[in-house]
PDB file of C-alpha atoms in Angstrom:
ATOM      1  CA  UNK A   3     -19.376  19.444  12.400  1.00  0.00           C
ATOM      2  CA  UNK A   4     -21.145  16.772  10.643  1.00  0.00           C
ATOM      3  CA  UNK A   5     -18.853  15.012   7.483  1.00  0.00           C
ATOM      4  CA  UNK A   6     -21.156  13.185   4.822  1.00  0.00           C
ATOM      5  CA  UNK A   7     -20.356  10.332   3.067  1.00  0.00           C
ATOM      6  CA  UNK A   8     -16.284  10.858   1.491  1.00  0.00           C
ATOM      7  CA  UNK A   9     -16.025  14.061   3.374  1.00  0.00           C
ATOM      8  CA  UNK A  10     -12.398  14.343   4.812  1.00  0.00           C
ATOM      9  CA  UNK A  11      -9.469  16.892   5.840  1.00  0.00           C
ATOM     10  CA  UNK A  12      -7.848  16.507   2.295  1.00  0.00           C
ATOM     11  CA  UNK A  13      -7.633  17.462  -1.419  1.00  0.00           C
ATOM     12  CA  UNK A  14      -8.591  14.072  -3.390  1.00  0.00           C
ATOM     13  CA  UNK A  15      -5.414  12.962  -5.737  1.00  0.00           C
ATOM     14  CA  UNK A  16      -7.579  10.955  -7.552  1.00  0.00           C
ATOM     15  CA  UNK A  17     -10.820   8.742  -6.474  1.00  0.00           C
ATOM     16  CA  UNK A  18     -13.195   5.991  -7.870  1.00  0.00           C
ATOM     17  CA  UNK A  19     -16.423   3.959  -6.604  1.00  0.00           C
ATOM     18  CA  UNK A  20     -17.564   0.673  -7.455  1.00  0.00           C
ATOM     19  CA  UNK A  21     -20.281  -1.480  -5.801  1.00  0.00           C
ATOM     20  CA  UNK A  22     -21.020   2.054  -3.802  1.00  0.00           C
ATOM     21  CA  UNK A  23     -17.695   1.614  -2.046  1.00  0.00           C
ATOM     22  CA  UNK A  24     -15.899   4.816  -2.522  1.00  0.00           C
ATOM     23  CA  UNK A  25     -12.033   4.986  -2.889  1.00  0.00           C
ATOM     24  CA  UNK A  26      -9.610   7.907  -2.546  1.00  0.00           C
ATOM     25  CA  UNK A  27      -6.156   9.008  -2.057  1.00  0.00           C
ATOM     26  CA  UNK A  28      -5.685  12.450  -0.265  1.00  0.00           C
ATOM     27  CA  UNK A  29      -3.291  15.259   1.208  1.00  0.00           C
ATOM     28  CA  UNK A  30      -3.703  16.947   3.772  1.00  0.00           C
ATOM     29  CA  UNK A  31      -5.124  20.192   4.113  1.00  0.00           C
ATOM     30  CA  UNK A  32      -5.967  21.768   7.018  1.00  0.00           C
ATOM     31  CA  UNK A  33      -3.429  22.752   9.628  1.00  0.00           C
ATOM     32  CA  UNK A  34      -3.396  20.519  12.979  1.00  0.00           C
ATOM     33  CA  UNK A  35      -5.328  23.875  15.191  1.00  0.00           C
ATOM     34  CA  UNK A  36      -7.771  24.317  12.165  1.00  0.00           C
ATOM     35  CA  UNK A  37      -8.605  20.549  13.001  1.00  0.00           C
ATOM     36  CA  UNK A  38     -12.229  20.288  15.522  1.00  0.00           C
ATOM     37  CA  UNK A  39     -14.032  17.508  16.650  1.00  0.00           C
ATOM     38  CA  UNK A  40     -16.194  16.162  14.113  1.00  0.00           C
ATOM     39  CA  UNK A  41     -18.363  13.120  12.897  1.00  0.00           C
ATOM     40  CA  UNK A  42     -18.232  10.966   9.846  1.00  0.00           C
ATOM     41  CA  UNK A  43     -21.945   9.805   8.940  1.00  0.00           C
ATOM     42  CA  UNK A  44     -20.317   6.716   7.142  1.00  0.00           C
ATOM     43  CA  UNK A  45     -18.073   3.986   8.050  1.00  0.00           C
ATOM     44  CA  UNK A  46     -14.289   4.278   6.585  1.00  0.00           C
ATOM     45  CA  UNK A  47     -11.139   2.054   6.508  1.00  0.00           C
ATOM     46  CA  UNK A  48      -8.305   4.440   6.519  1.00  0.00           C
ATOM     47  CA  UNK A  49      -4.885   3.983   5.623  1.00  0.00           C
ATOM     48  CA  UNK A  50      -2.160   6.332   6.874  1.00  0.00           C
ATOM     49  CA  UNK A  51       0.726   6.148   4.115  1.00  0.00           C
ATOM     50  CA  UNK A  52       3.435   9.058   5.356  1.00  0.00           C
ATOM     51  CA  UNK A  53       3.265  11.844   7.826  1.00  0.00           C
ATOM     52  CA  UNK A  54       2.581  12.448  11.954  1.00  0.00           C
ATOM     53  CA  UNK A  55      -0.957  11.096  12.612  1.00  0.00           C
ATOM     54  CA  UNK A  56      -2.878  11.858  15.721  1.00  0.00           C
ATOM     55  CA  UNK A  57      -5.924   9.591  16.546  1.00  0.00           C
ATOM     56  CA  UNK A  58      -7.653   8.454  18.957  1.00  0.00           C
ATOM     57  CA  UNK A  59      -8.347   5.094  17.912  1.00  0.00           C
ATOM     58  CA  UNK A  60      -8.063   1.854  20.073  1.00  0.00           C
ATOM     59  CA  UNK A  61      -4.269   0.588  19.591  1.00  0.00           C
ATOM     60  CA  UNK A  62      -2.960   4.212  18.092  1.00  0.00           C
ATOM     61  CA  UNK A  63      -0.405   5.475  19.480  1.00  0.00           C
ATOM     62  CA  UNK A  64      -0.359   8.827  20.739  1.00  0.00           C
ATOM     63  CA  UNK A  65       1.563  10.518  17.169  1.00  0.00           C
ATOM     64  CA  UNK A  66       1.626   7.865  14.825  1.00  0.00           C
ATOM     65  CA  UNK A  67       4.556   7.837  12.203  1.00  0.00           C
ATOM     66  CA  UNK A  68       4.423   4.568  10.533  1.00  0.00           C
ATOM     67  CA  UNK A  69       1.945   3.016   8.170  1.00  0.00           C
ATOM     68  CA  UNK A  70      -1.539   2.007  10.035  1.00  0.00           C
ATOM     69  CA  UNK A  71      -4.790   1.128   9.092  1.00  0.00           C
ATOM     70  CA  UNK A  72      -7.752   2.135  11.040  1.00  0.00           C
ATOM     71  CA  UNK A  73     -11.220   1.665  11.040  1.00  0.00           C
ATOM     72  CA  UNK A  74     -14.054   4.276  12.269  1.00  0.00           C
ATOM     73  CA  UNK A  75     -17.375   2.657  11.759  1.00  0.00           C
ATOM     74  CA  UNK A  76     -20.313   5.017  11.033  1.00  0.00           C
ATOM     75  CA  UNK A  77     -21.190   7.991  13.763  1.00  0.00           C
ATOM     76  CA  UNK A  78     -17.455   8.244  14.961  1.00  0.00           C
ATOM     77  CA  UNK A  79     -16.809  11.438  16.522  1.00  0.00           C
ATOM     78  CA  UNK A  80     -12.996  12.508  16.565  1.00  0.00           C
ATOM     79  CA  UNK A  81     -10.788  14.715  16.173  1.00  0.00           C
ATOM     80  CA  UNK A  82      -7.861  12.921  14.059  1.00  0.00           C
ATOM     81  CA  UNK A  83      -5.586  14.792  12.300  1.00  0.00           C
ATOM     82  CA  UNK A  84      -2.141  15.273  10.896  1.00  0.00           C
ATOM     83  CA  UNK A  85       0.332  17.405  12.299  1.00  0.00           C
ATOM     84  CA  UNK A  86       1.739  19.213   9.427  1.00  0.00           C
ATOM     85  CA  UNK A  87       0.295  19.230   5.756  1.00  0.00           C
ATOM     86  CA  UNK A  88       3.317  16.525   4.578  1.00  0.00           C
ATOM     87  CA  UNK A  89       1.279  13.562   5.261  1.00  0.00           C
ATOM     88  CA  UNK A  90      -1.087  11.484   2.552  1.00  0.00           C
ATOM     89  CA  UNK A  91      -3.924   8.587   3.610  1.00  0.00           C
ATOM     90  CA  UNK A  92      -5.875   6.364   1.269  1.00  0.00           C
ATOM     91  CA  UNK A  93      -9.628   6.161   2.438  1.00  0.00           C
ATOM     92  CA  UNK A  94     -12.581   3.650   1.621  1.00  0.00           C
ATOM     93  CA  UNK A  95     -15.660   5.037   2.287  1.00  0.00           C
ATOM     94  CA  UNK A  96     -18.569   2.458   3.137  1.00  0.00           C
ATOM     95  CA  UNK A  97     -22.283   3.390   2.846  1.00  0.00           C
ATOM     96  CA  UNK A  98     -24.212   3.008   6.247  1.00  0.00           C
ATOM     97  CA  UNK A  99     -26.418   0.689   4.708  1.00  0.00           C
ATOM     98  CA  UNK A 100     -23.820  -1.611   3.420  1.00  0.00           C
ATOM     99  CA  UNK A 101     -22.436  -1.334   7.303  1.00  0.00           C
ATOM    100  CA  UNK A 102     -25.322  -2.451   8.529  1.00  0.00           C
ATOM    101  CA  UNK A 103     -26.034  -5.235   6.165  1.00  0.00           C
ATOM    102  CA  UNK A 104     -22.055  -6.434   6.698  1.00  0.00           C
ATOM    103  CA  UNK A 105     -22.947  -5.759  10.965  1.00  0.00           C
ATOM    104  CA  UNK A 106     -26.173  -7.976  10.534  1.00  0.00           C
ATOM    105  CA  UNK A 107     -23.665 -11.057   8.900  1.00  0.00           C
ATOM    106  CA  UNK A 108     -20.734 -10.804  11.556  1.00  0.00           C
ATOM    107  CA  UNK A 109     -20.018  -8.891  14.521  1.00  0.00           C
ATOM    108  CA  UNK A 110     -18.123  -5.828  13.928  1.00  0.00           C
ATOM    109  CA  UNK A 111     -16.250  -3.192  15.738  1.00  0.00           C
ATOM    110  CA  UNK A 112     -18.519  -0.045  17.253  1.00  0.00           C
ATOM    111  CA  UNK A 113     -15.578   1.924  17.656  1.00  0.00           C
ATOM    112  CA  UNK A 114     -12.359   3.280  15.956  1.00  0.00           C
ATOM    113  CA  UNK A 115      -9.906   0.795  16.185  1.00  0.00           C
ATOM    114  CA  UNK A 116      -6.411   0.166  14.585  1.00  0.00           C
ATOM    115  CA  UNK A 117      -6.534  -3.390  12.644  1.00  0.00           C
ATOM    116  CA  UNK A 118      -3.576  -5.698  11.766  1.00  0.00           C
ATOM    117  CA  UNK A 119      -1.277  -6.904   9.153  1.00  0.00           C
ATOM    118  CA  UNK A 120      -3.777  -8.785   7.105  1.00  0.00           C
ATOM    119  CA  UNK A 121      -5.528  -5.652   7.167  1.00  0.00           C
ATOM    120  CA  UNK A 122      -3.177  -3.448   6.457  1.00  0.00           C
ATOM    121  CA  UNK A 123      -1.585  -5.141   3.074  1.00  0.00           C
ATOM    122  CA  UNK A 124      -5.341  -4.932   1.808  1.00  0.00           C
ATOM    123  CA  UNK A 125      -5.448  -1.278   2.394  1.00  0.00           C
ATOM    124  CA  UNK A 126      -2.163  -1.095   0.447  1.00  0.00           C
ATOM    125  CA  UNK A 127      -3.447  -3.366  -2.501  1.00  0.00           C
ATOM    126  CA  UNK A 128      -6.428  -1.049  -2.995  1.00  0.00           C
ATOM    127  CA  UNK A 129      -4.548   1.760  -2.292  1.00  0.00           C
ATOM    128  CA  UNK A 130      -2.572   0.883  -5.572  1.00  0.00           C
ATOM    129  CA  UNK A 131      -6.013  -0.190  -7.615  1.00  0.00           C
ATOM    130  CA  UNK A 132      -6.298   3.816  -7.861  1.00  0.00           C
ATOM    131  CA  UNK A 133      -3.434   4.334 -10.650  1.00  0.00           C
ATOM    132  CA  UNK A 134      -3.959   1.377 -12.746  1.00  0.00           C
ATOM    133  CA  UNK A 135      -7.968   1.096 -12.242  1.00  0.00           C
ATOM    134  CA  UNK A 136      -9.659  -1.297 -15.227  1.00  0.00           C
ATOM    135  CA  UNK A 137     -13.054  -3.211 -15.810  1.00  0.00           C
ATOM    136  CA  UNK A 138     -11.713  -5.517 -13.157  1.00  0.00           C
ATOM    137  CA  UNK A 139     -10.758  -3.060 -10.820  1.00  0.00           C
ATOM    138  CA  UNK A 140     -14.421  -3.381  -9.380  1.00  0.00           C
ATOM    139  CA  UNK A 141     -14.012  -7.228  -8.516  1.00  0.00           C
ATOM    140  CA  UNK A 142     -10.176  -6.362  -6.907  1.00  0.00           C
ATOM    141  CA  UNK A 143     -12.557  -3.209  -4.693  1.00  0.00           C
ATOM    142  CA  UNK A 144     -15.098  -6.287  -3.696  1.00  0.00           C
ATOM    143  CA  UNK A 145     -12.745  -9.055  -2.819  1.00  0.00           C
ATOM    144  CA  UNK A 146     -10.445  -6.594  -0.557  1.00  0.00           C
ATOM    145  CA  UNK A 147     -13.343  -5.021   1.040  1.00  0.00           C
ATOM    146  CA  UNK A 148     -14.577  -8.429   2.108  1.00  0.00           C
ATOM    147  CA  UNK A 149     -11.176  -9.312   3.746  1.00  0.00           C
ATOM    148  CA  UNK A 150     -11.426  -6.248   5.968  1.00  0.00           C
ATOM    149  CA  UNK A 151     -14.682  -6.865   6.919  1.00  0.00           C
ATOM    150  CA  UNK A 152     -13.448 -10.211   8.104  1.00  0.00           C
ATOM    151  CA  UNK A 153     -10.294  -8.804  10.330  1.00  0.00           C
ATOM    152  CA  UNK A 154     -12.100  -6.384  11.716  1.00  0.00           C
ATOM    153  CA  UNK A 155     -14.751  -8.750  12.467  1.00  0.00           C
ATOM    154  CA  UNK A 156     -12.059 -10.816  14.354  1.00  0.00           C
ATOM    155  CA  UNK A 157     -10.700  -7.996  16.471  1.00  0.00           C
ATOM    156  CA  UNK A 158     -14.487  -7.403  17.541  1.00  0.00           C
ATOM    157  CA  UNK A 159     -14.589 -11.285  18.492  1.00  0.00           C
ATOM    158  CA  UNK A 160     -11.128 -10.998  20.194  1.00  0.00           C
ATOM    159  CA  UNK A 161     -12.131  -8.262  21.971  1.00  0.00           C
ATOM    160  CA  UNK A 162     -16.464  -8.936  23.159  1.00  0.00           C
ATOM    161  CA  UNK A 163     -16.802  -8.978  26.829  1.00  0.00           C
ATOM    162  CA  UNK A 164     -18.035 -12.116  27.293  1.00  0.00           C
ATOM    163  CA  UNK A 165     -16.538 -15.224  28.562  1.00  0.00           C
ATOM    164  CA  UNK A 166     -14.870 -16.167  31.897  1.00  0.00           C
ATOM    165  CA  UNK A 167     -11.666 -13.754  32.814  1.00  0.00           C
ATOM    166  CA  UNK A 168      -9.490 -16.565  32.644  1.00  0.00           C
ATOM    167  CA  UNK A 169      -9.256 -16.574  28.612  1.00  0.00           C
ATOM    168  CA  UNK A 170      -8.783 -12.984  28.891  1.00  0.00           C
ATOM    169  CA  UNK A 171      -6.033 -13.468  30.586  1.00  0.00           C
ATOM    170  CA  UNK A 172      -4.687 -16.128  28.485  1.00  0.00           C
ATOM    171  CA  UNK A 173      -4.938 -14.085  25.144  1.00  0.00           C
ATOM    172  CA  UNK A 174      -2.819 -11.634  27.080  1.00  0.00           C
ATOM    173  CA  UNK A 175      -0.266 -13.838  28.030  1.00  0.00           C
ATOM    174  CA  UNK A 176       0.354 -15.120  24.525  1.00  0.00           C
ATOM    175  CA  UNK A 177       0.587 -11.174  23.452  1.00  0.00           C
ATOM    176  CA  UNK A 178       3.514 -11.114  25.824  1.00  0.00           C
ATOM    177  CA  UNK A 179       5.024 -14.344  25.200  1.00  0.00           C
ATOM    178  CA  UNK A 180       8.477 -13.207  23.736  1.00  0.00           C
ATOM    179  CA  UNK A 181      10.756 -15.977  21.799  1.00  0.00           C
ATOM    180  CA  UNK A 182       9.612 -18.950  24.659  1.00  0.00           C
ATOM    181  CA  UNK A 183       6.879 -20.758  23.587  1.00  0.00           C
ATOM    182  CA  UNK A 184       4.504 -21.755  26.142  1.00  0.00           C
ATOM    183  CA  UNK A 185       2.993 -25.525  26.580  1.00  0.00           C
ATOM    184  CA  UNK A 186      -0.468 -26.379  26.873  1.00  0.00           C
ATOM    185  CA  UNK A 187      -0.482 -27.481  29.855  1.00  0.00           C
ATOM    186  CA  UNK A 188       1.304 -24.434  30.884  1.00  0.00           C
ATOM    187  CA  UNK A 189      -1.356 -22.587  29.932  1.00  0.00           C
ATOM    188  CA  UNK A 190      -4.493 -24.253  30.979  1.00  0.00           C
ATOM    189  CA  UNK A 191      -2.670 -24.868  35.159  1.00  0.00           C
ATOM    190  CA  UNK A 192      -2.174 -20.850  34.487  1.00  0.00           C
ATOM    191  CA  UNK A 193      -6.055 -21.292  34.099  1.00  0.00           C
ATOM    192  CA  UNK A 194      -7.056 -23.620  36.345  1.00  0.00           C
ATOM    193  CA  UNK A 195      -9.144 -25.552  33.603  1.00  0.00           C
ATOM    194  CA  UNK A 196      -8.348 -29.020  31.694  1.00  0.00           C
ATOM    195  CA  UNK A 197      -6.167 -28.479  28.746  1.00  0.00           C
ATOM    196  CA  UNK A 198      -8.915 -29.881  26.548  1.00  0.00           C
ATOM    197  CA  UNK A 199     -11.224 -27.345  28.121  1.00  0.00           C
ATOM    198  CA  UNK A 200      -8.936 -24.757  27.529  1.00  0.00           C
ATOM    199  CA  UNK A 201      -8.451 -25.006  23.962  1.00  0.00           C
ATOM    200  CA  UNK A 202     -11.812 -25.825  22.782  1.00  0.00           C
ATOM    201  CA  UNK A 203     -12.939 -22.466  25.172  1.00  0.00           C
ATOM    202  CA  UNK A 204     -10.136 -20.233  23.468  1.00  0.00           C
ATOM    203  CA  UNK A 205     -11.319 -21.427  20.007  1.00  0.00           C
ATOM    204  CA  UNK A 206     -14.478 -20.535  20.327  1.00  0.00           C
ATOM    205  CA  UNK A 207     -14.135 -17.199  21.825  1.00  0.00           C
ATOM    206  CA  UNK A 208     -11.067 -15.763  19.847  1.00  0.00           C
ATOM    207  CA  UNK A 209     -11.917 -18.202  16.411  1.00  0.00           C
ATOM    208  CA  UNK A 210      -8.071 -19.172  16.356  1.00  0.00           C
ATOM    209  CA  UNK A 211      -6.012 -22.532  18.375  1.00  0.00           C
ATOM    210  CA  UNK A 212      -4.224 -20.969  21.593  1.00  0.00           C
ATOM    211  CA  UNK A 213      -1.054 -22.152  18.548  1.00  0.00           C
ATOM    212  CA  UNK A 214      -2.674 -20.432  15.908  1.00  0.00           C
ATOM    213  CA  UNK A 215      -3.797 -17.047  18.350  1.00  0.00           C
ATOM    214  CA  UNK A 216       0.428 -17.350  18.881  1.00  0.00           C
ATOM    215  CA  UNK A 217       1.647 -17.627  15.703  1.00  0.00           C
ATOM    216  CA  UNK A 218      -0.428 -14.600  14.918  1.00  0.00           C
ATOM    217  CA  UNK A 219       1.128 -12.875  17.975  1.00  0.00           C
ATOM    218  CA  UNK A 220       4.431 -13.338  16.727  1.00  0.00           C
ATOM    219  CA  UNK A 221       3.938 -12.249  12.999  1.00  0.00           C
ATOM    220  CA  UNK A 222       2.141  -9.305  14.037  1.00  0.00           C
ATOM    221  CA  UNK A 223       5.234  -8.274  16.522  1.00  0.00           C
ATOM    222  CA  UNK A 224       7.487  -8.960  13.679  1.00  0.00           C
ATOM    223  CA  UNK A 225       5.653  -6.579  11.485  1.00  0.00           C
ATOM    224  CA  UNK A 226       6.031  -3.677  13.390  1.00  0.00           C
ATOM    225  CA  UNK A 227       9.459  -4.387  14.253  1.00  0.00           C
ATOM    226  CA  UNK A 228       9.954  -4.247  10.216  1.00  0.00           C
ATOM    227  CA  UNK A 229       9.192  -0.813  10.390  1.00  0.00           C
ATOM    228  CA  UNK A 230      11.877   0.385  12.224  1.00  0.00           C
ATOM    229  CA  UNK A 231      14.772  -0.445   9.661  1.00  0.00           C
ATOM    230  CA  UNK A 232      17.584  -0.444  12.509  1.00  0.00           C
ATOM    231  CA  UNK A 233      15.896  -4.176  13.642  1.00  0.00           C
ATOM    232  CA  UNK A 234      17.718  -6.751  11.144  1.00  0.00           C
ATOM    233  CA  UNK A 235      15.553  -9.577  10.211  1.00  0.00           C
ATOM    234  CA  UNK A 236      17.688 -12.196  12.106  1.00  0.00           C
ATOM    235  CA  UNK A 237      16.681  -9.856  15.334  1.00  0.00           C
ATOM    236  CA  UNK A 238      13.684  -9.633  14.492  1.00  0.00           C
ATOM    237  CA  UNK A 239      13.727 -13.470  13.911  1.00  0.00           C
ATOM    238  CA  UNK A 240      15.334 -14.432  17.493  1.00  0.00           C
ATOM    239  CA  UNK A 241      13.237 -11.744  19.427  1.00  0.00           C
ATOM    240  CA  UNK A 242       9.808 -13.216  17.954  1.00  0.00           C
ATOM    241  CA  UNK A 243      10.390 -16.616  18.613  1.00  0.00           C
ATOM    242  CA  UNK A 244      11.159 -18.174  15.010  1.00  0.00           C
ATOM    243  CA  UNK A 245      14.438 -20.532  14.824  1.00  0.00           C
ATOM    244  CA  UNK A 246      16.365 -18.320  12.376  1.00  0.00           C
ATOM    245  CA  UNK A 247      15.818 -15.755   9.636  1.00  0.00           C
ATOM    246  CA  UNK A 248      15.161 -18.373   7.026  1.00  0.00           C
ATOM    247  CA  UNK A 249      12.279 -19.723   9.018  1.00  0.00           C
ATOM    248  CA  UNK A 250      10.910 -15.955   9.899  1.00  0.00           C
ATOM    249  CA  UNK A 251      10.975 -15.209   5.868  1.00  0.00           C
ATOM    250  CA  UNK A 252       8.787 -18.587   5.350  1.00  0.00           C
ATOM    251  CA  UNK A 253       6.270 -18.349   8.016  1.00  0.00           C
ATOM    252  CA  UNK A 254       5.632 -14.819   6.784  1.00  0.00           C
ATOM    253  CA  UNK A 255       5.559 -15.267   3.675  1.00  0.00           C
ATOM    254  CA  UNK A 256       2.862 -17.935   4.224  1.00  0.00           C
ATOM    255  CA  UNK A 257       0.815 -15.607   5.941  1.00  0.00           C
ATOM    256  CA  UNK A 258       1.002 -12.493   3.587  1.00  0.00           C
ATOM    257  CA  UNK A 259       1.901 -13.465   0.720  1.00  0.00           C
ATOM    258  CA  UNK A 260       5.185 -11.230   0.405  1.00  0.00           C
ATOM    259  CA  UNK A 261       9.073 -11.606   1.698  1.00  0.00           C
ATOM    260  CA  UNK A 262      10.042  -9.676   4.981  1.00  0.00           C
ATOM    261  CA  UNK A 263      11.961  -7.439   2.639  1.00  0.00           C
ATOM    262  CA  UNK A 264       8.786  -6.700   0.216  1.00  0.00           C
ATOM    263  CA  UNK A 265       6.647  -5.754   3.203  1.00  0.00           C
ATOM    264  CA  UNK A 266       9.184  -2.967   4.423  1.00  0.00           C
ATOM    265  CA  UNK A 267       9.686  -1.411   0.493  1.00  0.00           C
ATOM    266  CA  UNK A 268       5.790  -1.541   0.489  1.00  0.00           C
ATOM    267  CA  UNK A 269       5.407   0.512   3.839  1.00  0.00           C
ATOM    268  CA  UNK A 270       8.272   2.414   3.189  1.00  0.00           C
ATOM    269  CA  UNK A 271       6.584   6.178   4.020  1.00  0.00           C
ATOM    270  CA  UNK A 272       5.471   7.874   0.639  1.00  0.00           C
TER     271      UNK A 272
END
């Protein structure tokens, strides 16, 4: 089963287009067994907002019941789905073309994958363009769609095969760092390399400071954390590494633009 451009699973709520970019809210419709493999001929962010998601995409997990955003460039073949018809996703729809123009620019991801935070609040701010769409609505589309384009172009860099094991190995122990923060030096023995060699190698494969690559580590920890509303924010604060609630709020609010509080009312399931 072949989907063409816009085609999904869903009744549209309501939908626009601007710059060929196609935007949509949907429900559900077809029952999780009614649901066979298919392929979408386009490339499409989507954006799960409530309800039991299965997909296969890289960093899903197996049911899904929190807000996500996932990518499936053009040519995936899946068989996502909801299970039950309670659920409701926001979708931008991207003309191959237009992939392959954005693909020739920047590396991007050849395969579904789940992006972060950064990604995530952008779904959400186009999400709400729909209701209140104006002549300037197209310039909001543009400017969003541009800012996933450039996470998921980092997750492709983070992710690329090449270079030596060793940074590999260092991105993954900065992913499991917990509250501890690690020194340099630490770091580049765990290596065997110079410390200088070490961070001008991590830099240019994963386009962040080994500080930087852990700050990110920690926020995006902290944002899934905020989904589960039994984790208090000074938890969240002392598990993630940040010296107290105050400083969590601050460092997050510097990197999305919104309080701890206002991301969790925002993802809040529909």
């Amino acid at each position: 089963m072949r989907f063409g451009p816009g085609q999904f699973f869903g009744r549209f709520e309501r939908r626009r287009t601007a710059h060929g970019l196609a935007l949509a809210d949907l429900r559900p419709t077809v029952p999780e067994h009614e649901v066979h493999r298919h392929t979408h001929e386009d490339a499409h962010f989507l954006l799960l907002l409530a309800g039991r998601y299965l997909s296969s995409a890289r960093g899903m997990p197996a049911v899904c019941e929190h807000p996500a955003l996932v990518l499936n460039p053009p040519g995936t073949t899946h068989q996502d789905r909801f299970r039950g018809l309670d659920g409701r996703f926001f979708t931008l729809s991207i003309p191959v073309a237009a992939w392959r123009t954005a693909a020739n620019t920047c590396p991007l991801p050849d395969h579904p994958v789940r992006l972060g935070t950064a990604a995530l609040l952008a779904g959400y701010r186009l999400c709400h363009e729909l209701p209140r769409w104006d002549d300037a609505s197209a310039l909001v589309v543009e400017s969003e769609y541009h800012l996933l384009l450039g996470e998921a172009a980092l997750d492709a860099r983070e992710r690329r095969s090449s270079g030596p094991p060793w940074l590999a190995r260092a991105r993954e122990q900065l992913h499991d760092t917990g509250a501890a923060t690690p020194r340099l030096a630490e770091l580049a023995a765990a290596a065997d390399v110079h410390p200088v060699h070490f961070s001008r190698a991590f830099r240019a494969r994963y386009g962040r400071s080994p500080g930087e690559y852990l700050r990110h580590c920690r926020l995006e920890r902290a944002s899934a954390m905020l989904r589960d509303l039994r984790n208090s924010l000074a938890d969240i604060a002392a598990q993630c590494g940040y010296v107290d609630q105050s400083h969590f709020s601050r460092a997050f609010h510097r990197a999305y633009r919104l309080t701890p509080a206002a991301f969790r009312r925002l993802v809040r399931p529909a």
